[in-house]
Amino acid sequence: MESRRLTRPLRENPYFTFLIWSFPEDPEYELIGKPVPPKDSEKVTGRAIYTSDVKLPGMLYAKWLTSPYAHARAKHIDISAVKEIPGVVDVLVYGDPDLLSPRHPEGLGTGMNPLCPDWAFVLPSEAVFEGQPVAVAICAETPEICERALKLVKVEWEELPFVLDRDEALKPDAPITQLFRNQKDNIVRETPMTGGETKYVQGNIEEGFKEADRIIEFEIKCGVNVPAGVEPFHSIAWLHDGYLDLWIPHQLPQGMMLAVWPAAAVAGVPMNRVRVHQAYKGATFGGITFIGNGAIPTILATLFSKRTGRPVKVLADWTNFSGIVCEEEGRYTIKVGFKNDGTITAVQILSNGTYGYAGLTIPGSKKLPRATAIKNIYCESVYPYVNKPPAVCYKHGTQETIPFAEIFNRVAAELGMDPTEVALKNDGCYGRPMHPDMDEVKREQGFPVRDSLRECIEAGKRAIGWDEKWHPPGAKRLPNGRYHGIGFAWTKEWRAGPEVPAKHYACIFFKYDGTVVIKGQRSFVGVSEPTTYCQVFAEEAGLRYEDVSFDNEFLEAPMMTPGGSGGLQWNSAIMKELGVKAKQKILEVAAKHLKKTPQELDVKNSVVFEKANPQNRVQVRDLIRRYYYEFHAGIWADGWDYVKGTEETRRPPFTDVSLPSHFKKVYFWGRQAAFLEVEVDPETGEVDIKNLVIVNDVGKTINPHGVANQQIGGVYMGLGRAWTEEIVYDPLTGVKLNDDLSQYGVLTMGDIFPIHCIAVETRLGYGAYGNFGIGENPSCLVRTVLRAAIYNAIGKWINEDPITPDKILKALGKA
Amino acid sequence: MQDNYLVTNNNLRNIRLKINGRTFEVTVAPHWTLYQVLKDQLGFTSIKDMCLGHGACGSCTVILDGRPVLSCLTLAVDCDGKTIETVEGIDPKHPVIETFIKHHAFQCGYCTPGFVMTAKALLDRKKNPTIEEIIEALSGNICRCGAYQLILNAVIEATERLAKGNR
Ligand code: FES
Ligand code: FES
């Protein structure tokens, strides 16, 4: 990179070296797709309050003991020294009567229910992974006292045999990794999410392989990644005046209930006496919010608050590195049959691990059939417990891409074909080609007949210069001695709706000063939720963007989360319906005032006017003040009418587990692609990223900055996992060796490389305006595109992530 | 968090800090960090601790006598008589603040005050840095949400505005 002084006018500025945006212009809308000031700008001025920042009068702090062993039981606990420390207010030890639970001998916890995929105990006696909170919790005046006191707790541990490797865990003589479950083996089978689906069969796999001209087999392994979160999952409880006030960091309404429900029971108050506060959250991308472990800080805080009569903040520092491992850890064994023209006839995927709750996302069970023309598919998944934290999705990294991109890239490599051609050839739905079979369905469901994949590929190829740069693997050595490589990856849209079986709501209230507040329960996880929601609502209502705000603490109106993944499809529909209804209300009241019919009026920029005579007008503000009692009741919406698709596809229940015939009516039309150019140094194994083009069919852009942030952010997190991030365990002790931000390998500003963000707008999403959520896709894509680009550079596949220099050197026969 | 139970009166010290233009007198124990004093004792909540005080993330950055420091690794007693800036004290019209907002240079925002302070410290010291110098200055800060491109663009635009005397 050459040095440049920044004195040129902005437009010619070299900062486009690092970021190029390509977003379509759309004159149809005032606000949709337009850059607007962020509604969460207090994050920049330092006024944004996170759960970690909240301090209540007389607040106490609590911390857990965490297990120093991968698998151990606390046999005997001596807390006599702790009690002598000034400032220690309360101590809870495993077996305390307050922790007894009629439901499980390990004591109080979240239990197992359809919302909670696994047991989690507030203070278990058995730790099943290193770093797990276990056996003792201290409540004290300050965090430092908690820490000091914890050091003085004497525990006699019984070390138990442990297993880290998921293949080892499946062997008949493997030690049982989680004794409290009373299982005879380590296979996960009791959770609701794994109960049904561990297999997916489509067509006839034997026939498919017989039809094939060639068959390849390969294996992909993903190492252990963790959230390396920035704000731990702290929780605050304050039981006072007959009410329980909670500050909960949860992302999901369901997760919230997992915490609120047991907390209310512990506090001894009914749920109508619980108030939930939602501060901002630091880097939440799913993860612990989905599992019982995420609820235990709230339950512990409530218990301590009840026992001490003071507000208590539970500091759950362990959640950043020991809360979960990311879902992708594990192994895929893949066999692909294909014809010499690139048509894939059969795919078999066997996986071990790859998702903590394997049934939810068996490789390909949802993805491969739903978005390819491959007729014969066999997927089987097994997920054994090991002595690591539970595996949960945290910005998805793999499942989305392995079934597509890896397969297509391998087939292309075998045949010497351009991988984009192989992708286009096999694109489709449920074994049917995208064209012409699916065109009719698109029309039927009210979608434009557009080809998302082709549009993404064309845009991406142009941006990276694919046609000039793509070459056979290992064929281009640069004058600097490095290998040049270029790769492609694709995936389908990610979606958390409309087949999500839950219902979601929000409501609005007009205020006396003419402003409007949208209320819903929606955690602020960083996708600038208030900005996007206010854009949609204001656009539809005809109100000024600055007159609208979003209040996220209204527990009674749970909105769709996760918001980045695909929740926007839902929430945009809710906002659209709210906007349309608000406009109707405004026009009805204005009709009386202006002595016209509502049809003769319109509202724009918070002014109602007569269409035929725009001078006949009234400010919405004045209307609300004058007719306040007509407005103040509020308006609710669930967004159903603004989700695209046919009636049949939109109405619940859509869950594909229970209604296979229905879910086939909901299609994945949207596609996403990435193109990457690298240089690989054969002497050091270092990879230099020269240019990344990320192309997302967003359906319709609502907040362009939000889209770019999702694209860029996903790239860095996904690439980190594919390239630099990995938790290393000591095989002898099962203890993590690099569990802090200084050693884990998160990419920093120093690793910045040029990214070209392209938003394709096909309007093929089921959300309002045809949008897709793209929170997951970029991170999924980059894992595969890195492998593909390195293969193109050195001519060798590296099948184990992260792709560190030593693996590259080994592949080159140099290590 | 200050720990009044671990110190005795004879090892406490009174220090004076000038924070965002105001003078504070605080009684501190010798092992308390500047982070503990600023955030827990004085309530400057913009300061974050993403790496729990390991010196690895930059989110606790404040400006101490004109230099960016990691407040989690700075002992409060060493700051006696010194001048400190936190993001709460920056004029909301300062180009760094305005450009971070304009470029939406954040997602969750947890790292943002640290980036803002590091950027401001650079631009206070150096009027017209190169992109490389900006990247180098910011490379000690982690953004887990990965908003690097937009952060860089914000700082580049702030640099340009300051270079043109446009504040
Ligand atoms: S808290 Fe991370 S560097 Fe100070
Ligand atoms: S914006 Fe979330 S860590 Fe930077």
PDB file of C-alpha atoms in Angstrom, chain A residues 299-416:
ATOM      1  CA  ILE A 299     -31.594 -16.531  38.116  1.00  0.00           C
ATOM      2  CA  LEU A 300     -28.520 -16.182  40.320  1.00  0.00           C
ATOM      3  CA  ALA A 301     -28.878 -12.391  40.489  1.00  0.00           C
ATOM      4  CA  THR A 302     -32.519 -12.783  41.514  1.00  0.00           C
ATOM      5  CA  LEU A 303     -31.686 -15.300  44.204  1.00  0.00           C
ATOM      6  CA  PHE A 304     -28.998 -13.078  45.682  1.00  0.00           C
ATOM      7  CA  SER A 305     -31.260 -10.036  45.501  1.00  0.00           C
ATOM      8  CA  LYS A 306     -33.952 -11.929  47.351  1.00  0.00           C
ATOM      9  CA  ARG A 307     -31.507 -13.101  50.002  1.00  0.00           C
ATOM     10  CA  THR A 308     -29.756  -9.754  50.497  1.00  0.00           C
ATOM     11  CA  GLY A 309     -32.592  -7.314  49.834  1.00  0.00           C
ATOM     12  CA  ARG A 310     -30.318  -5.304  47.503  1.00  0.00           C
ATOM     13  CA  PRO A 311     -29.841  -5.017  43.757  1.00  0.00           C
ATOM     14  CA  VAL A 312     -27.271  -7.526  42.536  1.00  0.00           C
ATOM     15  CA  LYS A 313     -25.250  -7.574  39.341  1.00  0.00           C
ATOM     16  CA  VAL A 314     -23.958 -11.014  38.406  1.00  0.00           C
ATOM     17  CA  LEU A 315     -20.716 -10.713  36.505  1.00  0.00           C
ATOM     18  CA  ALA A 316     -20.641 -13.529  34.006  1.00  0.00           C
ATOM     19  CA  ASP A 317     -17.137 -12.943  32.658  1.00  0.00           C
ATOM     20  CA  TRP A 318     -16.883 -16.604  31.662  1.00  0.00           C
ATOM     21  CA  THR A 319     -19.380 -16.145  28.856  1.00  0.00           C
ATOM     22  CA  ASN A 320     -16.924 -14.448  26.463  1.00  0.00           C
ATOM     23  CA  PHE A 321     -14.697 -17.486  26.060  1.00  0.00           C
ATOM     24  CA  SER A 322     -16.419 -20.319  27.937  1.00  0.00           C
ATOM     25  CA  GLY A 323     -20.090 -19.639  27.325  1.00  0.00           C
ATOM     26  CA  ILE A 324     -20.350 -21.571  24.078  1.00  0.00           C
ATOM     27  CA  VAL A 325     -18.293 -22.858  21.220  1.00  0.00           C
ATOM     28  CA  CYS A 326     -19.443 -21.821  17.786  1.00  0.00           C
ATOM     29  CA  GLU A 327     -21.600 -24.377  16.068  1.00  0.00           C
ATOM     30  CA  GLU A 328     -19.366 -25.178  13.132  1.00  0.00           C
ATOM     31  CA  GLU A 329     -16.831 -27.209  15.065  1.00  0.00           C
ATOM     32  CA  GLY A 330     -16.740 -30.732  13.686  1.00  0.00           C
ATOM     33  CA  ARG A 331     -16.294 -32.719  10.533  1.00  0.00           C
ATOM     34  CA  TYR A 332     -18.159 -33.158   7.273  1.00  0.00           C
ATOM     35  CA  THR A 333     -17.483 -36.249   5.163  1.00  0.00           C
ATOM     36  CA  ILE A 334     -18.781 -35.529   1.701  1.00  0.00           C
ATOM     37  CA  LYS A 335     -19.245 -37.694  -1.373  1.00  0.00           C
ATOM     38  CA  VAL A 336     -20.387 -36.138  -4.642  1.00  0.00           C
ATOM     39  CA  GLY A 337     -21.386 -37.766  -7.930  1.00  0.00           C
ATOM     40  CA  PHE A 338     -21.510 -35.638 -11.064  1.00  0.00           C
ATOM     41  CA  LYS A 339     -21.604 -35.700 -14.810  1.00  0.00           C
ATOM     42  CA  ASN A 340     -18.845 -34.430 -17.045  1.00  0.00           C
ATOM     43  CA  ASP A 341     -20.856 -31.304 -17.816  1.00  0.00           C
ATOM     44  CA  GLY A 342     -20.912 -30.334 -14.111  1.00  0.00           C
ATOM     45  CA  THR A 343     -24.430 -31.547 -13.303  1.00  0.00           C
ATOM     46  CA  ILE A 344     -24.417 -33.020  -9.815  1.00  0.00           C
ATOM     47  CA  THR A 345     -26.366 -36.258  -9.557  1.00  0.00           C
ATOM     48  CA  ALA A 346     -25.853 -37.253  -5.936  1.00  0.00           C
ATOM     49  CA  VAL A 347     -24.554 -35.807  -2.689  1.00  0.00           C
ATOM     50  CA  GLN A 348     -23.970 -37.629   0.545  1.00  0.00           C
ATOM     51  CA  ILE A 349     -22.945 -35.720   3.657  1.00  0.00           C
ATOM     52  CA  LEU A 350     -22.158 -37.381   6.947  1.00  0.00           C
ATOM     53  CA  SER A 351     -21.309 -35.068   9.789  1.00  0.00           C
ATOM     54  CA  ASN A 352     -20.092 -35.279  13.322  1.00  0.00           C
ATOM     55  CA  GLY A 353     -20.528 -32.197  15.446  1.00  0.00           C
ATOM     56  CA  THR A 354     -21.091 -29.088  13.329  1.00  0.00           C
ATOM     57  CA  TYR A 355     -23.950 -27.930  15.463  1.00  0.00           C
ATOM     58  CA  GLY A 356     -24.628 -28.350  19.113  1.00  0.00           C
ATOM     59  CA  TYR A 357     -28.163 -29.284  18.334  1.00  0.00           C
ATOM     60  CA  ALA A 358     -27.589 -31.209  15.202  1.00  0.00           C
ATOM     61  CA  GLY A 359     -31.180 -31.781  14.273  1.00  0.00           C
ATOM     62  CA  LEU A 360     -31.717 -28.103  13.835  1.00  0.00           C
ATOM     63  CA  THR A 361     -29.258 -27.761  11.026  1.00  0.00           C
ATOM     64  CA  ILE A 362     -28.280 -31.104   9.677  1.00  0.00           C
ATOM     65  CA  PRO A 363     -25.962 -30.251   6.864  1.00  0.00           C
ATOM     66  CA  GLY A 364     -28.138 -29.942   3.876  1.00  0.00           C
ATOM     67  CA  SER A 365     -31.357 -30.991   5.499  1.00  0.00           C
ATOM     68  CA  LYS A 366     -32.718 -27.563   4.927  1.00  0.00           C
ATOM     69  CA  LYS A 367     -30.127 -25.917   2.803  1.00  0.00           C
ATOM     70  CA  LEU A 368     -29.095 -28.329   0.130  1.00  0.00           C
ATOM     71  CA  PRO A 369     -32.509 -29.421  -1.085  1.00  0.00           C
ATOM     72  CA  ARG A 370     -34.071 -26.030  -0.694  1.00  0.00           C
ATOM     73  CA  ALA A 371     -31.632 -24.250  -2.893  1.00  0.00           C
ATOM     74  CA  THR A 372     -30.252 -26.695  -5.419  1.00  0.00           C
ATOM     75  CA  ALA A 373     -31.423 -28.747  -8.345  1.00  0.00           C
ATOM     76  CA  ILE A 374     -29.626 -31.804  -6.953  1.00  0.00           C
ATOM     77  CA  LYS A 375     -32.093 -34.667  -7.038  1.00  0.00           C
ATOM     78  CA  ASN A 376     -30.467 -37.272  -4.845  1.00  0.00           C
ATOM     79  CA  ILE A 377     -29.311 -36.270  -1.408  1.00  0.00           C
ATOM     80  CA  TYR A 378     -28.486 -38.210   1.717  1.00  0.00           C
ATOM     81  CA  CYS A 379     -27.458 -36.398   4.895  1.00  0.00           C
ATOM     82  CA  GLU A 380     -26.866 -37.895   8.274  1.00  0.00           C
ATOM     83  CA  SER A 381     -25.683 -36.115  11.326  1.00  0.00           C
ATOM     84  CA  VAL A 382     -24.504 -37.132  14.738  1.00  0.00           C
ATOM     85  CA  TYR A 383     -23.683 -34.860  17.587  1.00  0.00           C
ATOM     86  CA  PRO A 384     -21.906 -36.214  20.634  1.00  0.00           C
ATOM     87  CA  TYR A 385     -21.332 -34.327  23.847  1.00  0.00           C
ATOM     88  CA  VAL A 386     -17.724 -33.587  24.610  1.00  0.00           C
ATOM     89  CA  ASN A 387     -16.137 -31.673  27.469  1.00  0.00           C
ATOM     90  CA  LYS A 388     -16.390 -28.306  25.812  1.00  0.00           C
ATOM     91  CA  PRO A 389     -19.036 -25.631  26.233  1.00  0.00           C
ATOM     92  CA  PRO A 390     -22.285 -26.223  24.367  1.00  0.00           C
ATOM     93  CA  ALA A 391     -22.037 -25.579  20.643  1.00  0.00           C
ATOM     94  CA  VAL A 392     -24.465 -22.938  19.462  1.00  0.00           C
ATOM     95  CA  CYS A 393     -24.845 -20.731  16.427  1.00  0.00           C
ATOM     96  CA  TYR A 394     -23.001 -17.444  16.740  1.00  0.00           C
ATOM     97  CA  LYS A 395     -22.994 -15.646  13.403  1.00  0.00           C
ATOM     98  CA  HIS A 396     -23.273 -18.737  11.294  1.00  0.00           C
ATOM     99  CA  GLY A 397     -20.089 -19.899   9.775  1.00  0.00           C
ATOM    100  CA  THR A 398     -20.390 -23.138   7.947  1.00  0.00           C
ATOM    101  CA  GLN A 399     -23.605 -24.986   7.494  1.00  0.00           C
ATOM    102  CA  GLU A 400     -24.756 -22.468   5.007  1.00  0.00           C
ATOM    103  CA  THR A 401     -21.835 -22.946   2.686  1.00  0.00           C
ATOM    104  CA  ILE A 402     -20.444 -26.468   2.973  1.00  0.00           C
ATOM    105  CA  PRO A 403     -23.422 -28.005   1.251  1.00  0.00           C
ATOM    106  CA  PHE A 404     -23.140 -25.644  -1.686  1.00  0.00           C
ATOM    107  CA  ALA A 405     -19.991 -23.831  -2.248  1.00  0.00           C
ATOM    108  CA  GLU A 406     -17.555 -26.501  -1.162  1.00  0.00           C
ATOM    109  CA  ILE A 407     -19.285 -29.071  -3.313  1.00  0.00           C
ATOM    110  CA  PHE A 408     -19.509 -26.874  -6.369  1.00  0.00           C
ATOM    111  CA  ASN A 409     -15.927 -25.707  -6.024  1.00  0.00           C
ATOM    112  CA  ARG A 410     -14.673 -29.306  -5.788  1.00  0.00           C
ATOM    113  CA  VAL A 411     -16.696 -30.444  -8.774  1.00  0.00           C
ATOM    114  CA  ALA A 412     -15.458 -27.460 -10.765  1.00  0.00           C
ATOM    115  CA  ALA A 413     -11.869 -28.228  -9.776  1.00  0.00           C
ATOM    116  CA  GLU A 414     -12.207 -31.877 -10.832  1.00  0.00           C
ATOM    117  CA  LEU A 415     -13.607 -30.893 -14.198  1.00  0.00           C
ATOM    118  CA  GLY A 416     -11.402 -27.845 -14.745  1.00  0.00           C
TER     119      GLY A 416
END
